[in-house]
Amino acid sequence: MKPRKSREGTAHAPGTLGRTIPMLLLTLLVIALAVPAGVAVSPGFRGPARPPEPAAAGPWQQLPASLSTPDGGPGTAGAMRPLSDAAPVPEAAVLTAALTATLKTDGAGSFSGVVQDAITGKVLFDRSGDEVRAPASNIKLLTAAAALRTLGPDRRFSTRVVAGPKPGSVVLTGGGDVLLGAGKSAPDAVLGRGGLATLAESTVDALRKAGTTGPVSVLLDDSLFTGPSLSPAWSPEDVAAGEVAPLFPLALNSARFDPAVTTGPRPRDAAMTAAEAFAARLSAAGAAAGLTVAPGVARLPAARKPSPAAGGQAGKVLAEVQSATVSQQVDLMLRTSDNYLAEVLGRMVAVASGKPASNAGAVAAVLRQLEELGIPAATLRAADLAGLTLDNKVSARQLAAVVRAMTTGTDTRLRSALAGFPVAGLTGTLGSRYTDTSTARGAGLVRAKTGTLNTVIALSGYVVDADGRLLVFSFIGNGLTPGAAGNKTALDRTASVLAGCGCR
């Protein structure tokens, strides 16, 4: 039976954790606020350039009397102190013994893994760390790093309406935003930051000012991406189940019919679905202004793509909405393990790198960024950028190196990825995990990207140990017994050992 994608879990509200481990609720809420603050102010996250500070005794792991704010301002009670690169590094032999006791498969297969001190890079645990394995969704860490380096954290993608090749025609032009909303633009949102209703209203205003009176026809330009819209490595069953969909440079709700429903089949033509929704909103907005919209939407042939150089008004921008920033999109992609968004970000990396915006171009552009980061990628194999295939091959050492680059590397643009890592027991694909006594010590402390296929499970991320030392890690299980619950628990217990370890 062909390996299939297994859903990685859904986010749970922090309050759900209290049903299982109520005594940790306050601690988890404090950590959820405090860890990002530690990221912002800690020398450990900026690298060892600053002189070391005195080591703290782990105040972030003590049960607080009341909630505190990250800055430790008035009215707070014991806000988390900055991490210190003077905190002791765990002893490799002690840590290895502890992890060996927990990193065991439930049935068939095996685990590989690497744990490193984030600041020095010292390897503290190594089990087959250079063996390339199927990483499942952990490959999204590579996509995130490449997007932040190539596009920049503050980059936004534009969806434009331009004047068409014939009078009275307009062209909806995709620029990479697949998180469009059907309603008005929501400036504080990530999903729906750019809204089709707002775009339609602005288009009507522009048409009125231009004196347009006749029926308006809507065309679609989705030519930014090239090549097949599906990776040849993807299983047709996974596509049919909605794990991913044909890729286009514009879509509603990350190519979902309903933003509130993140499972089940997706639109087969997300760009046309978005264009038809835009045309409907243009018709509604135009009715109030005396403008009519012709029924139907047609794709604009590439040879007729409007260009200002052609003369007249063809190609003139009539209206525009912008996406959330790349940093915000990476955050969403990592937290929810959004396959469609990961693949689109990869193709936008290809566009920015001057490569074809195809599956092959995106993979090549992402791997090039790893080499520029100083992470050897000669042994790495990538067939997609979302992790839906066993054809991907990445080592635990390579994944740990990516996480280390994000936490302490010299390219500070990568810091933007850190907040997107799911928090154990609280957010994203880790929201329903770390809720029993064997893993509770890692709840609120472990931040890691999950990865799950039927025979694969992976977890890569970062954690501050009991002494205040920042550690990065990656664990990958391959050849596992499908559905064996103990494998996920083994990874969570192992990461919890890192959180609770002084290991000296």
PDB file of N, CA and C in Angstrom, residues 317-357:
ATOM      1  N   VAL A 317      -2.527  49.840 -13.968  1.00  0.00           N
ATOM      2  CA  VAL A 317      -3.064  49.282 -12.728  1.00  0.00           C
ATOM      3  C   VAL A 317      -4.276  50.096 -12.303  1.00  0.00           C
ATOM      4  N   LEU A 318      -5.399  49.398 -12.153  1.00  0.00           N
ATOM      5  CA  LEU A 318      -6.629  50.046 -11.725  1.00  0.00           C
ATOM      6  C   LEU A 318      -6.855  49.906 -10.226  1.00  0.00           C
ATOM      7  N   ALA A 319      -6.459  48.784  -9.670  1.00  0.00           N
ATOM      8  CA  ALA A 319      -6.670  48.518  -8.242  1.00  0.00           C
ATOM      9  C   ALA A 319      -5.692  47.450  -7.793  1.00  0.00           C
ATOM     10  N   GLU A 320      -5.468  47.404  -6.485  1.00  0.00           N
ATOM     11  CA  GLU A 320      -4.460  46.485  -5.953  1.00  0.00           C
ATOM     12  C   GLU A 320      -4.736  46.211  -4.481  1.00  0.00           C
ATOM     13  N   VAL A 321      -4.545  44.967  -4.050  1.00  0.00           N
ATOM     14  CA  VAL A 321      -4.534  44.617  -2.627  1.00  0.00           C
ATOM     15  C   VAL A 321      -3.251  43.837  -2.365  1.00  0.00           C
ATOM     16  N   GLN A 322      -2.773  43.936  -1.139  1.00  0.00           N
ATOM     17  CA  GLN A 322      -1.513  43.278  -0.792  1.00  0.00           C
ATOM     18  C   GLN A 322      -1.715  42.220   0.279  1.00  0.00           C
ATOM     19  N   SER A 323      -0.846  41.228   0.235  1.00  0.00           N
ATOM     20  CA  SER A 323      -0.901  40.104   1.166  1.00  0.00           C
ATOM     21  C   SER A 323      -0.290  40.475   2.513  1.00  0.00           C
ATOM     22  N   ALA A 324      -0.404  39.562   3.449  1.00  0.00           N
ATOM     23  CA  ALA A 324       0.386  39.644   4.672  1.00  0.00           C
ATOM     24  C   ALA A 324       1.860  39.524   4.303  1.00  0.00           C
ATOM     25  N   THR A 325       2.736  39.884   5.215  1.00  0.00           N
ATOM     26  CA  THR A 325       4.168  39.813   4.933  1.00  0.00           C
ATOM     27  C   THR A 325       4.631  38.367   4.791  1.00  0.00           C
ATOM     28  N   VAL A 326       5.766  38.186   4.173  1.00  0.00           N
ATOM     29  CA  VAL A 326       6.352  36.846   4.056  1.00  0.00           C
ATOM     30  C   VAL A 326       6.604  36.257   5.441  1.00  0.00           C
ATOM     31  N   SER A 327       7.048  37.084   6.364  1.00  0.00           N
ATOM     32  CA  SER A 327       7.256  36.614   7.732  1.00  0.00           C
ATOM     33  C   SER A 327       5.968  36.051   8.320  1.00  0.00           C
ATOM     34  N   GLN A 328       4.865  36.752   8.142  1.00  0.00           N
ATOM     35  CA  GLN A 328       3.585  36.277   8.661  1.00  0.00           C
ATOM     36  C   GLN A 328       3.127  35.014   7.942  1.00  0.00           C
ATOM     37  N   GLN A 329       3.397  34.936   6.645  1.00  0.00           N
ATOM     38  CA  GLN A 329       3.008  33.745   5.903  1.00  0.00           C
ATOM     39  C   GLN A 329       3.844  32.539   6.310  1.00  0.00           C
ATOM     40  N   VAL A 330       5.128  32.744   6.541  1.00  0.00           N
ATOM     41  CA  VAL A 330       5.983  31.660   7.029  1.00  0.00           C
ATOM     42  C   VAL A 330       5.506  31.185   8.389  1.00  0.00           C
ATOM     43  N   ASP A 331       5.127  32.130   9.238  1.00  0.00           N
ATOM     44  CA  ASP A 331       4.610  31.794  10.559  1.00  0.00           C
ATOM     45  C   ASP A 331       3.381  30.881  10.431  1.00  0.00           C
ATOM     46  N   LEU A 332       2.442  31.250   9.571  1.00  0.00           N
ATOM     47  CA  LEU A 332       1.241  30.445   9.365  1.00  0.00           C
ATOM     48  C   LEU A 332       1.589  29.088   8.775  1.00  0.00           C
ATOM     49  N   MET A 333       2.483  29.077   7.819  1.00  0.00           N
ATOM     50  CA  MET A 333       2.867  27.832   7.148  1.00  0.00           C
ATOM     51  C   MET A 333       3.478  26.833   8.119  1.00  0.00           C
ATOM     52  N   LEU A 334       4.369  27.305   9.020  1.00  0.00           N
ATOM     53  CA  LEU A 334       4.997  26.410   9.986  1.00  0.00           C
ATOM     54  C   LEU A 334       4.013  25.975  11.063  1.00  0.00           C
ATOM     55  N   ARG A 335       3.228  26.916  11.559  1.00  0.00           N
ATOM     56  CA  ARG A 335       2.336  26.612  12.686  1.00  0.00           C
ATOM     57  C   ARG A 335       1.261  25.605  12.300  1.00  0.00           C
ATOM     58  N   THR A 336       0.709  25.745  11.085  1.00  0.00           N
ATOM     59  CA  THR A 336      -0.380  24.866  10.667  1.00  0.00           C
ATOM     60  C   THR A 336       0.066  23.789   9.691  1.00  0.00           C
ATOM     61  N   SER A 337       1.330  23.820   9.292  1.00  0.00           N
ATOM     62  CA  SER A 337       1.880  22.885   8.304  1.00  0.00           C
ATOM     63  C   SER A 337       1.066  22.921   7.014  1.00  0.00           C
ATOM     64  N   ASP A 338       0.902  24.118   6.475  1.00  0.00           N
ATOM     65  CA  ASP A 338       0.091  24.338   5.282  1.00  0.00           C
ATOM     66  C   ASP A 338       0.878  23.943   4.037  1.00  0.00           C
ATOM     67  N   ASN A 339       0.485  22.833   3.418  1.00  0.00           N
ATOM     68  CA  ASN A 339       1.205  22.315   2.258  1.00  0.00           C
ATOM     69  C   ASN A 339       1.118  23.244   1.053  1.00  0.00           C
ATOM     70  N   TYR A 340      -0.066  23.755   0.786  1.00  0.00           N
ATOM     71  CA  TYR A 340      -0.257  24.615  -0.389  1.00  0.00           C
ATOM     72  C   TYR A 340       0.573  25.888  -0.269  1.00  0.00           C
ATOM     73  N   LEU A 341       0.522  26.500   0.906  1.00  0.00           N
ATOM     74  CA  LEU A 341       1.278  27.733   1.111  1.00  0.00           C
ATOM     75  C   LEU A 341       2.775  27.486   1.002  1.00  0.00           C
ATOM     76  N   ALA A 342       3.244  26.348   1.507  1.00  0.00           N
ATOM     77  CA  ALA A 342       4.668  26.028   1.414  1.00  0.00           C
ATOM     78  C   ALA A 342       5.116  25.943  -0.040  1.00  0.00           C
ATOM     79  N   GLU A 343       4.327  25.275  -0.859  1.00  0.00           N
ATOM     80  CA  GLU A 343       4.704  25.125  -2.268  1.00  0.00           C
ATOM     81  C   GLU A 343       4.669  26.458  -3.006  1.00  0.00           C
ATOM     82  N   VAL A 344       3.691  27.296  -2.693  1.00  0.00           N
ATOM     83  CA  VAL A 344       3.609  28.609  -3.346  1.00  0.00           C
ATOM     84  C   VAL A 344       4.788  29.476  -2.933  1.00  0.00           C
ATOM     85  N   LEU A 345       5.144  29.463  -1.651  1.00  0.00           N
ATOM     86  CA  LEU A 345       6.310  30.231  -1.210  1.00  0.00           C
ATOM     87  C   LEU A 345       7.566  29.755  -1.932  1.00  0.00           C
ATOM     88  N   GLY A 346       7.681  28.458  -2.134  1.00  0.00           N
ATOM     89  CA  GLY A 346       8.826  27.936  -2.885  1.00  0.00           C
ATOM     90  C   GLY A 346       8.875  28.475  -4.297  1.00  0.00           C
ATOM     91  N   ARG A 347       7.727  28.565  -4.951  1.00  0.00           N
ATOM     92  CA  ARG A 347       7.712  29.092  -6.315  1.00  0.00           C
ATOM     93  C   ARG A 347       7.989  30.595  -6.343  1.00  0.00           C
ATOM     94  N   MET A 348       7.593  31.297  -5.302  1.00  0.00           N
ATOM     95  CA  MET A 348       7.931  32.718  -5.238  1.00  0.00           C
ATOM     96  C   MET A 348       9.426  32.914  -4.986  1.00  0.00           C
ATOM     97  N   VAL A 349      10.054  31.989  -4.271  1.00  0.00           N
ATOM     98  CA  VAL A 349      11.520  32.003  -4.131  1.00  0.00           C
ATOM     99  C   VAL A 349      12.158  31.836  -5.509  1.00  0.00           C
ATOM    100  N   ALA A 350      11.607  30.939  -6.311  1.00  0.00           N
ATOM    101  CA  ALA A 350      12.143  30.731  -7.657  1.00  0.00           C
ATOM    102  C   ALA A 350      12.022  31.997  -8.502  1.00  0.00           C
ATOM    103  N   VAL A 351      10.865  32.661  -8.430  1.00  0.00           N
ATOM    104  CA  VAL A 351      10.668  33.908  -9.186  1.00  0.00           C
ATOM    105  C   VAL A 351      11.725  34.934  -8.789  1.00  0.00           C
ATOM    106  N   ALA A 352      11.916  35.097  -7.472  1.00  0.00           N
ATOM    107  CA  ALA A 352      12.878  36.087  -6.988  1.00  0.00           C
ATOM    108  C   ALA A 352      14.318  35.713  -7.327  1.00  0.00           C
ATOM    109  N   SER A 353      14.560  34.419  -7.548  1.00  0.00           N
ATOM    110  CA  SER A 353      15.916  33.942  -7.867  1.00  0.00           C
ATOM    111  C   SER A 353      16.187  33.912  -9.353  1.00  0.00           C
ATOM    112  N   GLY A 354      15.202  34.309 -10.156  1.00  0.00           N
ATOM    113  CA  GLY A 354      15.385  34.303 -11.596  1.00  0.00           C
ATOM    114  C   GLY A 354      15.256  32.926 -12.218  1.00  0.00           C
ATOM    115  N   LYS A 355      14.661  31.987 -11.484  1.00  0.00           N
ATOM    116  CA  LYS A 355      14.459  30.643 -12.005  1.00  0.00           C
ATOM    117  C   LYS A 355      13.003  30.463 -12.422  1.00  0.00           C
ATOM    118  N   PRO A 356      12.722  29.462 -13.250  1.00  0.00           N
ATOM    119  CA  PRO A 356      11.325  29.208 -13.613  1.00  0.00           C
ATOM    120  C   PRO A 356      10.495  28.914 -12.364  1.00  0.00           C
ATOM    121  N   ALA A 357       9.291  29.455 -12.315  1.00  0.00           N
ATOM    122  CA  ALA A 357       8.431  29.261 -11.150  1.00  0.00           C
ATOM    123  C   ALA A 357       7.677  27.948 -11.287  1.00  0.00           C
TER     124      ALA A 357
END
